[in-house]
Amino acid sequence: MKLSELQKIIQGIPKTELHLHIEGSFEPELMFEIANRNNITLAYDSVESLKKAYQFNNLQEFLDIYYLGAQVLLKEQDFFDLTWAYLTKVHSQNVVHVEVFFDPQTHTDRGVPFSVAITGIHNALEKAKVELNISYKLIMSYLRHLSEESAFQTLESSLPFKHWIDGVGLDSSELGNPPSKFKNVFEASATEGFKLVAHAGEEGPADYIWEALDILKIERIDHGNRCLDDNALVQRLIDNKIALTLCPLSNLELKVIKKMEDHPVAKMLEKGILATINSDDPAYFGGYMNENYYETAKALNLNNNQLMQLAINGFEASWLSSDDKATHIATVKTYFNSLN
Ligand code: ADE
Ligand code: ZN
């Protein structure tokens, strides 16, 4: 297949995005614009010099710069503009459903109220629902390098906005911060009616995935690359239809894999794991949904059946209703049939 044809096919697939940190969609141009209007001086003097700093040897090196960028977000309008920019971008890539993370503590720890961040994000998501026909869920993520006590405070702050939040997640520095550290706050979050996901097995071992499943009782794993180290775990994921939200360009940029040809997604599909493709932090890792599909398909020689399975898995793994899942999956199948 010609590569331009592959790009065209990927563009046409109705897609989901289930693993996206809104702070990770902060493009340098918008970052400078918002910094200027908030009278904040960034540590970099131009978009170009900032972009040059986007070279990471591991997750922590990325997180350090990602938290720095988020510091220019102060007002509701800033969060709205950030979220709206992401939504218009993925709309142009035929993404029809998104499940978006935000990191409340990254903002509340700087004195930006929880209400300011969530209202800006929520208003943009609602606008996209009406104007772009994108459905959405919102997930607040606890930062695992902070204490469980801090996560509890975040849970408390979120309660007046409970009707805007669908689930909780766990992100930030994985190594040394196992899921078990957050057992109690995940239990309390479930009691409040939130769905549960967690990053696990990105840099951390397969044991962290077990902990996320058995101790936090999560229903979907963010990343989960390391599951392949453990056959019993792979079987558990298959038997319980636990989805993985994989992020190929993120894995490449954070050196989770050496080259895209090493990405485990094809192996996972072959085993029957509910693997999905997502972008994680597209402004930092060189691509949104189409680019993630494209680079993966190119490196692993994915055929149309595998691409279709990935798109279907995205809807299966989503928090859409069964009826909505069925409708979208039928559209995906019709699309791929039309290519033959
Ligand atoms: N926060 C934003 N992106 C992340 C990632 N890939 N892993 C952990 N925490 C994150
Ligand atoms: Zn992530």
mmCIF file of C-alpha atoms and ligand atoms in Angstrom:
data_model
loop_
_atom_site.group_PDB
_atom_site.id
_atom_site.type_symbol
_atom_site.label_atom_id
_atom_site.label_comp_id
_atom_site.label_asym_id
_atom_site.label_seq_id
_atom_site.Cartn_x
_atom_site.Cartn_y
_atom_site.Cartn_z
ATOM 1 C CA MET A 1 0.000 0.000 0.000
ATOM 2 C CA LYS A 2 1.231 3.497 -0.835
ATOM 3 C CA LEU A 3 1.827 5.598 2.267
ATOM 4 C CA SER A 4 -0.441 8.387 1.030
ATOM 5 C CA GLU A 5 -3.200 5.801 0.718
ATOM 6 C CA LEU A 6 -2.590 4.642 4.283
ATOM 7 C CA GLN A 7 -2.907 8.233 5.467
ATOM 8 C CA LYS A 8 -6.191 8.608 3.605
ATOM 9 C CA ILE A 9 -7.581 5.414 5.110
ATOM 10 C CA ILE A 10 -6.609 6.461 8.632
ATOM 11 C CA GLN A 11 -8.120 9.920 8.183
ATOM 12 C CA GLY A 12 -11.450 8.323 7.255
ATOM 13 C CA ILE A 13 -11.685 5.980 10.261
ATOM 14 C CA PRO A 14 -14.162 7.204 12.890
ATOM 15 C CA LYS A 15 -11.922 7.220 15.955
ATOM 16 C CA THR A 16 -11.963 7.474 19.733
ATOM 17 C CA GLU A 17 -9.296 8.945 21.962
ATOM 18 C CA LEU A 18 -9.303 7.399 25.446
ATOM 19 C CA HIS A 19 -5.921 8.509 26.770
ATOM 20 C CA LEU A 20 -5.259 12.215 26.433
ATOM 21 C CA HIS A 21 -3.946 14.612 29.049
ATOM 22 C CA ILE A 22 -5.391 17.994 28.211
ATOM 23 C CA GLU A 23 -2.269 19.681 29.623
ATOM 24 C CA GLY A 24 -0.280 17.533 27.187
ATOM 25 C CA SER A 25 -2.119 19.029 24.209
ATOM 26 C CA PHE A 26 -0.664 22.472 24.986
ATOM 27 C CA GLU A 27 1.004 23.547 21.734
ATOM 28 C CA PRO A 28 3.984 25.920 22.174
ATOM 29 C CA GLU A 29 2.330 28.656 20.088
ATOM 30 C CA LEU A 30 -0.739 28.738 22.343
ATOM 31 C CA MET A 31 1.492 28.455 25.429
ATOM 32 C CA PHE A 32 3.333 31.639 24.427
ATOM 33 C CA GLU A 33 0.074 33.416 23.590
ATOM 34 C CA ILE A 34 -1.429 32.602 26.998
ATOM 35 C CA ALA A 35 1.842 33.380 28.823
ATOM 36 C CA ASN A 36 1.883 36.816 27.162
ATOM 37 C CA ARG A 37 -1.654 37.712 28.049
ATOM 38 C CA ASN A 38 -1.064 36.555 31.656
ATOM 39 C CA ASN A 39 2.216 38.505 31.874
ATOM 40 C CA ILE A 40 4.214 35.366 32.572
ATOM 41 C CA THR A 41 7.756 34.956 31.278
ATOM 42 C CA LEU A 42 8.508 31.425 30.131
ATOM 43 C CA ALA A 43 11.942 29.913 30.739
ATOM 44 C CA TYR A 44 12.343 29.721 26.918
ATOM 45 C CA ASP A 45 12.552 32.813 24.742
ATOM 46 C CA SER A 46 10.801 31.454 21.650
ATOM 47 C CA VAL A 47 8.578 28.680 20.347
ATOM 48 C CA GLU A 48 11.637 27.239 18.571
ATOM 49 C CA SER A 49 13.808 27.095 21.680
ATOM 50 C CA LEU A 50 10.960 25.517 23.635
ATOM 51 C CA LYS A 51 10.459 22.877 20.940
ATOM 52 C CA LYS A 52 14.184 22.117 20.992
ATOM 53 C CA ALA A 53 13.840 21.170 24.659
ATOM 54 C CA TYR A 54 11.372 18.413 23.744
ATOM 55 C CA GLN A 55 13.929 15.608 23.866
ATOM 56 C CA PHE A 56 13.302 13.127 26.611
ATOM 57 C CA ASN A 57 15.225 10.126 27.925
ATOM 58 C CA ASN A 58 12.435 8.950 30.211
ATOM 59 C CA LEU A 59 9.038 9.826 31.694
ATOM 60 C CA GLN A 60 10.420 12.114 34.425
ATOM 61 C CA GLU A 61 12.336 14.329 31.986
ATOM 62 C CA PHE A 62 9.090 14.846 30.095
ATOM 63 C CA LEU A 63 7.007 15.474 33.223
ATOM 64 C CA ASP A 64 9.396 18.203 34.401
ATOM 65 C CA ILE A 65 8.799 20.237 31.248
ATOM 66 C CA TYR A 66 5.086 19.361 31.026
ATOM 67 C CA TYR A 67 4.421 20.734 34.532
ATOM 68 C CA LEU A 68 6.421 23.846 33.652
ATOM 69 C CA GLY A 69 4.263 24.519 30.582
ATOM 70 C CA ALA A 70 1.044 24.102 32.556
ATOM 71 C CA GLN A 71 2.063 26.943 34.873
ATOM 72 C CA VAL A 72 0.873 29.591 32.428
ATOM 73 C CA LEU A 73 -2.727 28.378 32.767
ATOM 74 C CA LEU A 74 -4.396 30.739 35.225
ATOM 75 C CA LYS A 75 -7.878 31.699 34.091
ATOM 76 C CA GLU A 76 -10.994 29.872 32.997
ATOM 77 C CA GLN A 77 -10.489 31.222 29.475
ATOM 78 C CA ASP A 78 -6.997 29.655 29.383
ATOM 79 C CA PHE A 79 -8.399 26.202 30.151
ATOM 80 C CA PHE A 80 -11.182 26.756 27.652
ATOM 81 C CA ASP A 81 -8.771 27.788 24.878
ATOM 82 C CA LEU A 82 -6.462 24.830 25.592
ATOM 83 C CA THR A 83 -9.329 22.347 25.454
ATOM 84 C CA TRP A 84 -11.004 23.926 22.438
ATOM 85 C CA ALA A 85 -7.747 23.862 20.466
ATOM 86 C CA TYR A 86 -7.413 20.120 21.150
ATOM 87 C CA LEU A 87 -11.014 19.398 20.208
ATOM 88 C CA THR A 88 -10.939 21.286 16.904
ATOM 89 C CA LYS A 89 -7.680 19.541 16.023
ATOM 90 C CA VAL A 90 -9.002 16.025 16.628
ATOM 91 C CA HIS A 91 -12.296 16.896 14.963
ATOM 92 C CA SER A 92 -10.271 17.533 11.805
ATOM 93 C CA GLN A 93 -8.897 13.983 12.214
ATOM 94 C CA ASN A 94 -12.362 12.384 12.443
ATOM 95 C CA VAL A 95 -12.189 11.657 16.171
ATOM 96 C CA VAL A 96 -15.806 11.361 17.288
ATOM 97 C CA HIS A 97 -15.487 10.442 20.980
ATOM 98 C CA VAL A 98 -12.902 11.551 23.561
ATOM 99 C CA GLU A 99 -12.193 10.632 27.182
ATOM 100 C CA VAL A 100 -10.005 13.430 28.485
ATOM 101 C CA PHE A 101 -7.761 13.543 31.568
ATOM 102 C CA PHE A 102 -6.973 16.660 33.520
ATOM 103 C CA ASP A 103 -4.556 16.944 36.467
ATOM 104 C CA PRO A 104 -6.308 19.138 39.091
ATOM 105 C CA GLN A 105 -3.339 19.182 41.495
ATOM 106 C CA THR A 106 -1.066 20.687 38.832
ATOM 107 C CA HIS A 107 -3.306 23.740 39.056
ATOM 108 C CA THR A 108 -4.630 23.795 42.620
ATOM 109 C CA ASP A 109 -1.073 23.484 43.988
ATOM 110 C CA ARG A 110 -0.303 26.803 42.206
ATOM 111 C CA GLY A 111 -3.345 28.502 43.705
ATOM 112 C CA VAL A 112 -5.625 28.078 40.682
ATOM 113 C CA PRO A 113 -8.990 26.939 42.058
ATOM 114 C CA PHE A 114 -10.368 23.554 41.014
ATOM 115 C CA SER A 115 -13.500 25.379 39.811
ATOM 116 C CA VAL A 116 -11.518 27.560 37.368
ATOM 117 C CA ALA A 117 -9.773 24.638 35.667
ATOM 118 C CA ILE A 118 -12.775 22.382 35.419
ATOM 119 C CA THR A 119 -15.206 25.077 34.256
ATOM 120 C CA GLY A 120 -12.987 26.096 31.349
ATOM 121 C CA ILE A 121 -12.442 22.478 30.315
ATOM 122 C CA HIS A 122 -16.111 21.546 30.743
ATOM 123 C CA ASN A 123 -17.374 24.506 28.687
ATOM 124 C CA ALA A 124 -15.113 23.615 25.777
ATOM 125 C CA LEU A 125 -16.194 19.950 25.897
ATOM 126 C CA GLU A 126 -19.862 21.007 25.881
ATOM 127 C CA LYS A 127 -19.287 23.366 22.961
ATOM 128 C CA ALA A 128 -17.630 20.525 21.030
ATOM 129 C CA LYS A 129 -20.571 18.253 21.747
ATOM 130 C CA VAL A 130 -22.960 20.785 20.207
ATOM 131 C CA GLU A 131 -20.844 22.262 17.418
ATOM 132 C CA LEU A 132 -18.510 19.402 16.448
ATOM 133 C CA ASN A 133 -20.677 16.418 17.380
ATOM 134 C CA ILE A 134 -17.887 15.002 19.557
ATOM 135 C CA SER A 135 -19.100 13.033 22.590
ATOM 136 C CA TYR A 136 -16.920 13.061 25.668
ATOM 137 C CA LYS A 137 -16.145 11.864 29.189
ATOM 138 C CA LEU A 138 -13.949 13.723 31.672
ATOM 139 C CA ILE A 139 -11.456 12.003 33.994
ATOM 140 C CA MET A 140 -9.631 13.723 36.841
ATOM 141 C CA SER A 141 -6.263 12.192 37.475
ATOM 142 C CA TYR A 142 -4.465 12.035 40.811
ATOM 143 C CA LEU A 143 -0.732 12.757 40.685
ATOM 144 C CA ARG A 144 1.025 9.697 42.057
ATOM 145 C CA HIS A 145 4.219 11.539 43.080
ATOM 146 C CA LEU A 146 2.084 13.386 45.648
ATOM 147 C CA SER A 147 0.574 11.853 48.776
ATOM 148 C CA GLU A 148 -2.684 9.974 49.085
ATOM 149 C CA GLU A 149 -3.772 12.735 51.459
ATOM 150 C CA SER A 150 -3.405 15.259 48.631
ATOM 151 C CA ALA A 151 -5.479 13.004 46.370
ATOM 152 C CA PHE A 152 -8.160 12.914 49.073
ATOM 153 C CA GLN A 153 -8.210 16.737 49.135
ATOM 154 C CA THR A 154 -8.651 16.699 45.346
ATOM 155 C CA LEU A 155 -11.529 14.266 45.653
ATOM 156 C CA GLU A 156 -13.129 16.591 48.205
ATOM 157 C CA SER A 157 -12.710 19.629 45.897
ATOM 158 C CA SER A 158 -14.258 17.728 43.018
ATOM 159 C CA LEU A 159 -17.514 16.873 44.757
ATOM 160 C CA PRO A 160 -19.390 20.098 43.831
ATOM 161 C CA PHE A 161 -18.539 19.259 40.178
ATOM 162 C CA LYS A 162 -19.280 15.542 40.393
ATOM 163 C CA HIS A 163 -21.906 15.753 37.653
ATOM 164 C CA TRP A 164 -19.201 16.928 35.198
ATOM 165 C CA ILE A 165 -16.702 14.156 36.013
ATOM 166 C CA ASP A 166 -17.007 10.560 34.880
ATOM 167 C CA GLY A 167 -13.957 8.913 36.366
ATOM 168 C CA VAL A 168 -10.660 9.176 38.192
ATOM 169 C CA GLY A 169 -7.201 8.178 37.009
ATOM 170 C CA LEU A 170 -3.646 7.969 38.303
ATOM 171 C CA ASP A 171 -0.701 9.510 36.454
ATOM 172 C CA SER A 172 2.740 11.171 36.810
ATOM 173 C CA SER A 173 5.984 9.496 37.966
ATOM 174 C CA GLU A 174 5.306 5.764 37.993
ATOM 175 C CA LEU A 175 8.461 4.140 39.359
ATOM 176 C CA GLY A 176 8.445 4.159 43.160
ATOM 177 C CA ASN A 177 4.782 5.192 43.297
ATOM 178 C CA PRO A 178 2.855 1.913 42.984
ATOM 179 C CA PRO A 179 -0.932 1.855 42.657
ATOM 180 C CA SER A 180 -1.261 0.413 46.192
ATOM 181 C CA LYS A 181 -0.250 3.841 47.567
ATOM 182 C CA PHE A 182 -3.705 5.063 46.477
ATOM 183 C CA LYS A 183 -5.876 2.172 47.650
ATOM 184 C CA ASN A 184 -8.038 4.204 50.023
ATOM 185 C CA VAL A 185 -8.667 7.169 47.755
ATOM 186 C CA PHE A 186 -9.639 4.905 44.862
ATOM 187 C CA GLU A 187 -12.059 3.106 47.146
ATOM 188 C CA ALA A 188 -13.533 6.450 48.223
ATOM 189 C CA SER A 189 -13.702 7.605 44.585
ATOM 190 C CA ALA A 190 -15.638 4.470 43.642
ATOM 191 C CA THR A 191 -18.028 5.116 46.527
ATOM 192 C CA GLU A 192 -18.669 8.578 45.030
ATOM 193 C CA GLY A 193 -19.680 6.858 41.808
ATOM 194 C CA PHE A 194 -16.559 7.530 39.739
ATOM 195 C CA LYS A 195 -15.246 5.016 37.238
ATOM 196 C CA LEU A 196 -11.611 4.018 37.784
ATOM 197 C CA VAL A 197 -8.562 3.846 35.530
ATOM 198 C CA ALA A 198 -4.824 4.075 36.241
ATOM 199 C CA HIS A 199 -1.552 4.408 34.385
ATOM 200 C CA ALA A 200 0.374 1.196 34.978
ATOM 201 C CA GLY A 201 3.123 -0.738 33.245
ATOM 202 C CA GLU A 202 4.424 2.221 31.237
ATOM 203 C CA GLU A 203 7.844 2.313 32.936
ATOM 204 C CA GLY A 204 6.738 0.302 35.955
ATOM 205 C CA PRO A 205 6.644 -3.520 36.109
ATOM 206 C CA ALA A 206 3.778 -5.927 35.416
ATOM 207 C CA ASP A 207 3.242 -6.083 39.202
ATOM 208 C CA TYR A 208 1.925 -2.514 39.080
ATOM 209 C CA ILE A 209 -0.729 -3.650 36.595
ATOM 210 C CA TRP A 210 -1.766 -6.436 38.972
ATOM 211 C CA GLU A 211 -1.991 -3.876 41.778
ATOM 212 C CA ALA A 212 -4.101 -1.520 39.671
ATOM 213 C CA LEU A 213 -6.498 -4.374 38.920
ATOM 214 C CA ASP A 214 -6.628 -6.117 42.287
ATOM 215 C CA ILE A 215 -6.047 -3.297 44.764
ATOM 216 C CA LEU A 216 -7.437 -0.214 43.002
ATOM 217 C CA LYS A 217 -10.085 -2.250 41.152
ATOM 218 C CA ILE A 218 -9.685 -0.253 37.972
ATOM 219 C CA GLU A 219 -11.557 -1.195 34.800
ATOM 220 C CA ARG A 220 -9.072 0.004 32.138
ATOM 221 C CA ILE A 221 -5.278 0.313 32.095
ATOM 222 C CA ASP A 222 -3.500 3.349 30.694
ATOM 223 C CA HIS A 223 -0.449 2.093 28.767
ATOM 224 C CA GLY A 224 0.052 -1.411 30.206
ATOM 225 C CA ASN A 225 2.923 -2.196 27.826
ATOM 226 C CA ARG A 226 4.680 -4.338 30.420
ATOM 227 C CA CYS A 227 1.801 -6.843 30.671
ATOM 228 C CA LEU A 228 3.585 -8.941 28.067
ATOM 229 C CA ASP A 229 6.207 -9.842 30.694
ATOM 230 C CA ASP A 230 3.597 -11.944 32.516
ATOM 231 C CA ASN A 231 1.491 -14.639 30.804
ATOM 232 C CA ALA A 232 -0.955 -14.949 33.690
ATOM 233 C CA LEU A 233 -1.575 -11.209 33.519
ATOM 234 C CA VAL A 234 -2.164 -11.338 29.769
ATOM 235 C CA GLN A 235 -4.730 -14.083 30.369
ATOM 236 C CA ARG A 236 -6.414 -11.981 33.054
ATOM 237 C CA LEU A 237 -6.684 -8.998 30.664
ATOM 238 C CA ILE A 238 -8.191 -11.215 27.983
ATOM 239 C CA ASP A 239 -10.611 -13.060 30.288
ATOM 240 C CA ASN A 240 -11.881 -9.860 31.913
ATOM 241 C CA LYS A 241 -11.808 -7.761 28.717
ATOM 242 C CA ILE A 242 -9.580 -5.171 30.394
ATOM 243 C CA ALA A 243 -8.609 -2.638 27.744
ATOM 244 C CA LEU A 244 -5.177 -1.050 27.353
ATOM 245 C CA THR A 245 -4.933 2.560 26.171
ATOM 246 C CA LEU A 246 -1.626 2.398 24.316
ATOM 247 C CA CYS A 247 0.215 5.508 23.160
ATOM 248 C CA PRO A 248 2.811 4.587 20.508
ATOM 249 C CA LEU A 249 4.433 7.979 19.843
ATOM 250 C CA SER A 250 4.591 8.637 23.581
ATOM 251 C CA ASN A 251 6.312 5.264 24.076
ATOM 252 C CA LEU A 252 8.831 6.138 21.405
ATOM 253 C CA GLU A 253 9.564 9.651 22.690
ATOM 254 C CA LEU A 254 9.859 8.522 26.336
ATOM 255 C CA LYS A 255 12.111 5.588 25.375
ATOM 256 C CA VAL A 256 9.666 2.930 26.547
ATOM 257 C CA ILE A 257 10.529 1.380 23.162
ATOM 258 C CA LYS A 258 13.704 1.895 21.119
ATOM 259 C CA LYS A 259 11.999 2.082 17.745
ATOM 260 C CA MET A 260 8.411 1.951 16.521
ATOM 261 C CA GLU A 261 9.028 -1.483 14.995
ATOM 262 C CA ASP A 262 9.320 -2.747 18.591
ATOM 263 C CA HIS A 263 5.868 -1.529 19.602
ATOM 264 C CA PRO A 264 3.841 -4.387 21.158
ATOM 265 C CA VAL A 265 0.412 -3.420 19.784
ATOM 266 C CA ALA A 266 0.347 -5.987 16.961
ATOM 267 C CA LYS A 267 1.400 -8.761 19.349
ATOM 268 C CA MET A 268 -1.321 -7.671 21.758
ATOM 269 C CA LEU A 269 -4.022 -7.727 19.062
ATOM 270 C CA GLU A 270 -2.885 -11.175 18.028
ATOM 271 C CA LYS A 271 -3.294 -12.429 21.596
ATOM 272 C CA GLY A 272 -6.808 -10.966 21.764
ATOM 273 C CA ILE A 273 -6.041 -8.116 24.163
ATOM 274 C CA LEU A 274 -8.397 -5.136 23.866
ATOM 275 C CA ALA A 275 -5.645 -2.770 22.715
ATOM 276 C CA THR A 276 -6.405 0.806 21.640
ATOM 277 C CA ILE A 277 -4.343 3.603 20.077
ATOM 278 C CA ASN A 278 -4.168 7.051 21.684
ATOM 279 C CA SER A 279 -1.910 10.102 21.760
ATOM 280 C CA ASP A 280 -1.225 10.780 25.508
ATOM 281 C CA ASP A 281 0.418 14.232 25.156
ATOM 282 C CA PRO A 282 0.278 15.081 21.455
ATOM 283 C CA ALA A 283 1.869 18.529 21.676
ATOM 284 C CA TYR A 284 5.005 16.982 23.166
ATOM 285 C CA PHE A 285 5.292 13.705 21.270
ATOM 286 C CA GLY A 286 4.920 14.772 17.668
ATOM 287 C CA GLY A 287 1.429 13.698 16.787
ATOM 288 C CA TYR A 288 -2.281 13.448 17.407
ATOM 289 C CA MET A 289 -4.493 10.454 16.655
ATOM 290 C CA ASN A 290 -3.844 10.147 12.913
ATOM 291 C CA GLU A 291 -0.090 10.339 13.382
ATOM 292 C CA ASN A 292 -0.200 7.669 16.084
ATOM 293 C CA TYR A 293 -2.183 5.328 13.836
ATOM 294 C CA TYR A 294 0.002 6.131 10.858
ATOM 295 C CA GLU A 295 3.428 5.673 12.467
ATOM 296 C CA THR A 296 2.283 2.431 14.097
ATOM 297 C CA ALA A 297 0.698 1.036 10.939
ATOM 298 C CA LYS A 298 3.757 1.940 8.884
ATOM 299 C CA ALA A 299 6.299 0.435 11.278
ATOM 300 C CA LEU A 300 4.336 -2.736 12.010
ATOM 301 C CA ASN A 301 2.822 -3.176 8.566
ATOM 302 C CA LEU A 302 -0.698 -3.268 9.964
ATOM 303 C CA ASN A 303 -3.371 -4.361 7.496
ATOM 304 C CA ASN A 304 -6.918 -3.002 7.216
ATOM 305 C CA ASN A 305 -8.293 -5.724 9.492
ATOM 306 C CA GLN A 306 -5.891 -4.741 12.250
ATOM 307 C CA LEU A 307 -6.706 -1.048 11.781
ATOM 308 C CA MET A 308 -10.413 -1.849 11.935
ATOM 309 C CA GLN A 309 -9.905 -3.905 15.103
ATOM 310 C CA LEU A 310 -8.058 -1.019 16.755
ATOM 311 C CA ALA A 311 -10.862 1.405 15.903
ATOM 312 C CA ILE A 312 -13.542 -1.028 17.116
ATOM 313 C CA ASN A 313 -11.564 -1.638 20.317
ATOM 314 C CA GLY A 314 -11.566 2.118 20.947
ATOM 315 C CA PHE A 315 -15.352 2.152 21.025
ATOM 316 C CA GLU A 316 -15.568 -1.143 22.962
ATOM 317 C CA ALA A 317 -13.198 0.179 25.625
ATOM 318 C CA SER A 318 -14.963 3.535 25.908
ATOM 319 C CA TRP A 319 -17.557 4.540 28.477
ATOM 320 C CA LEU A 320 -20.231 5.087 25.839
ATOM 321 C CA SER A 321 -23.561 3.273 26.277
ATOM 322 C CA SER A 322 -23.948 -0.147 24.624
ATOM 323 C CA ASP A 323 -26.279 1.397 22.037
ATOM 324 C CA ASP A 324 -23.813 4.148 21.142
ATOM 325 C CA LYS A 325 -20.960 1.640 20.952
ATOM 326 C CA ALA A 326 -22.962 -0.539 18.571
ATOM 327 C CA THR A 327 -23.842 2.431 16.356
ATOM 328 C CA HIS A 328 -20.232 3.612 16.095
ATOM 329 C CA ILE A 329 -18.855 0.113 15.540
ATOM 330 C CA ALA A 330 -21.336 -0.409 12.709
ATOM 331 C CA THR A 331 -20.058 2.836 11.135
ATOM 332 C CA VAL A 332 -16.459 1.624 11.411
ATOM 333 C CA LYS A 333 -17.355 -1.672 9.727
ATOM 334 C CA THR A 334 -19.267 0.084 6.942
ATOM 335 C CA TYR A 335 -16.273 2.328 6.382
ATOM 336 C CA PHE A 336 -13.818 -0.557 6.023
ATOM 337 C CA ASN A 337 -16.248 -2.498 3.785
ATOM 338 C CA SER A 338 -16.414 0.527 1.515
ATOM 339 C CA LEU A 339 -12.637 0.312 0.992
ATOM 340 C CA ASN A 340 -12.758 -3.176 -0.537
HETATM 341 N N1 ADE B 1 1.094 12.660 32.586
HETATM 342 C C1 ADE B 1 1.024 13.070 31.325
HETATM 343 N N2 ADE B 1 1.487 12.131 30.496
HETATM 344 C C2 ADE B 1 1.845 11.071 31.267
HETATM 345 C C3 ADE B 1 2.383 9.782 30.989
HETATM 346 N N3 ADE B 1 2.669 9.374 29.762
HETATM 347 N N4 ADE B 1 2.629 8.979 32.040
HETATM 348 C C4 ADE B 1 2.377 9.380 33.277
HETATM 349 N N5 ADE B 1 1.869 10.565 33.583
HETATM 350 C C5 ADE B 1 1.608 11.413 32.584
HETATM 351 ZN ZN ZN B 2 -0.842 9.281 30.036
#
